[in-house]
């Protein structure tokens, strides 16, 4: 499995790109070279890979199956938001070897802890390979100097020479094998960690059990659990058997603990399901996706079932499906009235059936944006029923009345959100409501996308010449008028209806309507109207513009509305670049479903102005609670009588003081890989998001020419009014005095999941994949202090 020539498949005029791939000797890095260039470049690390898929499972490879046997192709699926890599080997046998070998390595890495990955991932041999320019198996001092530049550090030549000579025990003026290992260890020496170790060690050589207990209790805030944890951590992280028997921790064991998951800033207790999952759906934030079918922008991007696979693997529990009439009677999915490509609705449903519950078995919401005619709606209902089978929730739970929303414990079920037929007694459309809807339409484009409509051919034939009214012939049993359905007795003859001053007219198929059980889409007129007329299972959609305005104008009413009913917020139609809005301000008001477009990464001017990527915030927030896609809202956002207003938060609880000391960084990647002498000047920005009063950011000074082991030692203080809504984000950037500072990596997590004490933060890339072993070392402390000096 060491090497092979493969074609990378891309959607271009010339879709064949020949690449020569090789697995390095470390068994952890795959390099590739273009046939024309012959220059090998690192392509990916095994730790970046989530899984390997067969060619049959790739939409792109199936599209190209006339060019080659599908058994010859396979797909490499990466963690995070990094695009998949479709490859075609020279033969079926070669493809099988690569697939089996890569999957074995992926499984091996998945079973390792952090320190094992660091030791086993071949970092030392990889650096030696990159530094040994003439590939003679030895490294001269000049090669070592060049290696330091590759490692992202500019070191004083005299100091570098001293490290080189200390490692050169053979005095051959070159480094080989173990000598280079010692040189590497000298480079990676952690002075700040050794100093911390010595502060608690009586002899500077080891931590006794009692000394380690003191460290865990005083600095790591483990309190009463410290004695038990000390024994557990020594047994887990102390490398020497004698140390484990004597219950002492060496320097190497101490560093191993700090770099482990137990030394991570994310509280491990928050990773599994730890919240109450028996409350109504309206009491949870729900990980939601907008334009899920798109892989690129919403004007001319590619639609693909891969978008649904990625969203579901990220833990999304609400996906969007825009359905339109397609050729041959088959409904299609795409972004209407644009140049985006089309995919079949039945293929989307089949994908949901396969992947809906692979990452989590908590319920999936299918947000159906129905633009189809009667006949194709029937086809939609048929596909949903036949393909999803038992997964589809088509009746109320145990036949009970819908007096409350179900909880996330409705596992393994797919719920359809969409329009639903209403009885004539339910319909009360007065002029005031119509006027409010007209005003909303003027304020914001496409305020109710789920109410988009089409006229049947029969209706067009009977349309009158009066431009202020329309006459429709309805051969069906119902008619939807501005979101309200008038029930009609079945009739084989078309029945005309006169709709005055209304443009939104459509006919809804009862078969499709029947599949909407708990999530009936209704238009929003006012909070008072919703409270008096809508049920707990009714859900309204808001554009981000309207939602923001409502938060500012009636924040408390919005909170109470969201405690009772679900609400969905979608990006403005003016975001033609598919950028994302910042979800935090919506979460502050208890909005459950703030839809994010995952296809855009970190695009958007607003993302930059807000100091971060909306997708980073979303991914970081939903990392908790088992990645289930459901996060329980704070109690004050679940109370329908709540006095909370996110714009003017009252002190329901005591404010918290947050102290963050940014200590050091380790092994940041180079921003400009094309320039060998281009060394990053890293700085760290600490961002706090929450209610407006709590949203703040501070940053360190930059360290010049050192991306390998920079040291800052700077402390920042924040005062947090509503910690239950706060989110903490660390961003590492490369300082540039001429242009905007370049992004290096980030990590985001909720306040409620922050672990206090000395913690390592493993950085993530732009697309959400790990930048292992890049990390920053911080000290975190929280306490109640209303009089904290913010200066």
Short mmCIF file of N, CA, C and O in Angstrom, two decimals, residues 166-215:
data_model
loop_
_atom_site.label_atom_id
_atom_site.label_comp_id
_atom_site.label_asym_id
_atom_site.label_seq_id
_atom_site.Cartn_x
_atom_site.Cartn_y
_atom_site.Cartn_z
N UNK A 166 25.18 19.35 21.27
CA UNK A 166 24.84 18.53 22.44
C UNK A 166 24.23 17.21 22.01
O UNK A 166 24.43 16.17 22.66
N UNK A 167 23.48 17.22 20.91
CA UNK A 167 22.86 15.98 20.42
C UNK A 167 23.84 15.11 19.64
O UNK A 167 23.66 13.89 19.56
N UNK A 168 24.89 15.71 19.09
CA UNK A 168 25.86 14.99 18.26
C UNK A 168 26.89 14.28 19.13
O UNK A 168 28.06 14.66 19.20
N UNK A 169 26.45 13.22 19.81
CA UNK A 169 27.34 12.51 20.73
C UNK A 169 28.44 11.77 19.98
O UNK A 169 29.51 11.49 20.53
N UNK A 170 28.23 11.44 18.71
CA UNK A 170 29.26 10.74 17.93
C UNK A 170 30.29 11.71 17.38
O UNK A 170 31.30 11.29 16.81
N UNK A 171 30.04 13.02 17.53
CA UNK A 171 30.94 14.09 17.05
C UNK A 171 31.27 13.92 15.57
O UNK A 171 32.41 14.11 15.14
N UNK A 172 30.27 13.55 14.80
CA UNK A 172 30.46 13.38 13.37
C UNK A 172 30.00 14.61 12.58
O UNK A 172 30.02 14.60 11.35
N UNK A 173 29.59 15.65 13.30
CA UNK A 173 29.05 16.87 12.70
C UNK A 173 27.76 16.62 11.92
O UNK A 173 27.34 17.44 11.10
N UNK A 174 27.14 15.47 12.17
CA UNK A 174 25.83 15.15 11.59
C UNK A 174 25.01 14.44 12.65
O UNK A 174 25.55 13.90 13.63
N UNK A 175 23.70 14.45 12.45
CA UNK A 175 22.80 13.76 13.38
C UNK A 175 22.17 12.57 12.68
O UNK A 175 21.71 12.68 11.54
N UNK A 176 22.15 11.43 13.39
CA UNK A 176 21.51 10.23 12.88
C UNK A 176 20.63 9.63 13.97
O UNK A 176 20.93 9.76 15.16
N UNK A 177 19.55 8.97 13.55
CA UNK A 177 18.72 8.18 14.45
C UNK A 177 18.44 8.84 15.78
O UNK A 177 17.80 9.89 15.87
N UNK A 178 18.95 8.23 16.88
CA UNK A 178 18.68 8.68 18.23
C UNK A 178 19.22 10.09 18.48
O UNK A 178 18.66 10.84 19.30
N UNK A 179 20.28 10.45 17.78
CA UNK A 179 20.83 11.79 17.95
C UNK A 179 19.81 12.85 17.51
O UNK A 179 19.65 13.88 18.18
N UNK A 180 19.16 12.59 16.40
CA UNK A 180 18.16 13.55 15.95
C UNK A 180 16.97 13.59 16.91
O UNK A 180 16.37 14.65 17.14
N UNK A 181 16.62 12.43 17.49
CA UNK A 181 15.53 12.39 18.47
C UNK A 181 15.86 13.30 19.65
O UNK A 181 15.00 14.05 20.13
N UNK A 182 17.11 13.25 20.12
CA UNK A 182 17.51 14.10 21.24
C UNK A 182 17.49 15.58 20.84
O UNK A 182 17.11 16.44 21.65
N UNK A 183 17.89 15.87 19.62
CA UNK A 183 17.85 17.24 19.11
C UNK A 183 16.39 17.73 19.09
O UNK A 183 16.08 18.86 19.50
N UNK A 184 15.50 16.86 18.64
CA UNK A 184 14.08 17.22 18.56
C UNK A 184 13.52 17.45 19.96
O UNK A 184 12.75 18.40 20.19
N UNK A 185 13.88 16.60 20.92
CA UNK A 185 13.41 16.78 22.29
C UNK A 185 13.91 18.08 22.89
O UNK A 185 13.19 18.75 23.65
N UNK A 186 15.15 18.46 22.56
CA UNK A 186 15.68 19.72 23.06
C UNK A 186 14.89 20.90 22.49
O UNK A 186 14.63 21.89 23.18
N UNK A 187 14.49 20.78 21.22
CA UNK A 187 13.70 21.84 20.60
C UNK A 187 12.32 21.96 21.24
O UNK A 187 11.77 23.05 21.37
N UNK A 188 11.75 20.81 21.61
CA UNK A 188 10.38 20.80 22.12
C UNK A 188 10.31 20.88 23.64
O UNK A 188 9.25 20.65 24.23
N UNK A 189 11.40 21.20 24.27
CA UNK A 189 11.42 21.32 25.73
C UNK A 189 10.45 22.40 26.17
O UNK A 189 10.44 23.50 25.63
N UNK A 190 9.64 22.11 27.18
CA UNK A 190 8.61 23.03 27.65
C UNK A 190 9.05 23.65 28.98
O UNK A 190 8.74 23.14 30.06
N UNK A 191 9.74 24.76 28.91
CA UNK A 191 10.25 25.42 30.12
C UNK A 191 9.13 25.83 31.05
O UNK A 191 9.23 25.68 32.28
N UNK A 192 8.02 26.35 30.48
CA UNK A 192 6.92 26.82 31.32
C UNK A 192 6.25 25.68 32.07
O UNK A 192 5.79 25.84 33.21
N UNK A 193 6.21 24.48 31.45
CA UNK A 193 5.61 23.32 32.12
C UNK A 193 6.56 22.81 33.20
O UNK A 193 6.11 22.43 34.29
N UNK A 194 7.86 22.80 32.92
CA UNK A 194 8.83 22.36 33.92
C UNK A 194 8.79 23.27 35.15
O UNK A 194 8.90 22.80 36.29
N UNK A 195 8.64 24.57 34.93
CA UNK A 195 8.56 25.50 36.05
C UNK A 195 7.32 25.24 36.90
O UNK A 195 7.37 25.26 38.13
N UNK A 196 6.20 24.98 36.23
CA UNK A 196 4.97 24.65 36.95
C UNK A 196 5.15 23.37 37.75
O UNK A 196 4.72 23.28 38.91
N UNK A 197 5.78 22.38 37.14
CA UNK A 197 6.05 21.10 37.81
C UNK A 197 6.89 21.33 39.07
O UNK A 197 6.59 20.80 40.15
N UNK A 198 7.92 22.13 38.95
CA UNK A 198 8.83 22.36 40.07
C UNK A 198 8.18 23.16 41.19
O UNK A 198 8.60 23.06 42.36
N UNK A 199 7.16 23.95 40.87
CA UNK A 199 6.46 24.71 41.91
C UNK A 199 5.74 23.79 42.89
O UNK A 199 5.49 24.17 44.05
N UNK A 200 5.37 22.60 42.46
CA UNK A 200 4.64 21.67 43.32
C UNK A 200 5.48 20.47 43.74
O UNK A 200 5.05 19.69 44.59
N UNK A 201 6.66 20.30 43.15
CA UNK A 201 7.54 19.17 43.49
C UNK A 201 8.57 19.59 44.52
O UNK A 201 9.26 20.60 44.36
N UNK A 202 8.70 18.81 45.56
CA UNK A 202 9.65 19.15 46.63
C UNK A 202 11.09 18.92 46.19
O UNK A 202 12.01 19.59 46.66
N UNK A 203 11.33 17.94 45.29
CA UNK A 203 12.69 17.66 44.86
C UNK A 203 12.94 18.01 43.40
O UNK A 203 14.05 17.81 42.89
N UNK A 204 11.91 18.53 42.69
CA UNK A 204 12.08 18.92 41.29
C UNK A 204 12.17 17.75 40.33
O UNK A 204 12.36 17.97 39.12
N UNK A 205 12.03 16.53 40.83
CA UNK A 205 12.17 15.35 39.98
C UNK A 205 10.86 14.57 39.81
O UNK A 205 10.64 13.93 38.79
N UNK A 206 9.99 14.70 40.80
CA UNK A 206 8.74 13.94 40.76
C UNK A 206 7.69 14.64 41.60
O UNK A 206 8.01 15.49 42.45
N UNK A 207 6.43 14.29 41.34
CA UNK A 207 5.33 14.72 42.19
C UNK A 207 4.85 13.51 42.97
O UNK A 207 4.48 12.48 42.39
N UNK A 208 4.89 13.62 44.31
CA UNK A 208 4.33 12.55 45.11
C UNK A 208 2.81 12.58 44.97
O UNK A 208 2.22 13.52 44.43
N UNK A 209 2.17 11.54 45.49
CA UNK A 209 0.71 11.47 45.40
C UNK A 209 0.07 12.69 46.06
O UNK A 209 -0.85 13.31 45.50
N UNK A 210 0.56 13.06 47.26
CA UNK A 210 -0.02 14.21 47.96
C UNK A 210 0.24 15.51 47.21
O UNK A 210 -0.63 16.40 47.18
N UNK A 211 1.43 15.64 46.63
CA UNK A 211 1.75 16.86 45.87
C UNK A 211 0.86 16.98 44.62
O UNK A 211 0.39 18.07 44.28
N UNK A 212 0.62 15.85 43.98
CA UNK A 212 -0.24 15.87 42.80
C UNK A 212 -1.69 16.16 43.19
O UNK A 212 -2.42 16.86 42.47
N UNK A 213 -2.13 15.62 44.33
CA UNK A 213 -3.47 15.93 44.83
C UNK A 213 -3.62 17.42 45.08
O UNK A 213 -4.64 18.04 44.73
N UNK A 214 -2.60 18.02 45.69
CA UNK A 214 -2.62 19.47 45.94
C UNK A 214 -2.73 20.25 44.63
O UNK A 214 -3.49 21.24 44.54
N UNK A 215 -1.99 19.83 43.62
CA UNK A 215 -2.06 20.51 42.32
C UNK A 215 -3.45 20.40 41.71
O UNK A 215 -4.01 21.40 41.22
#
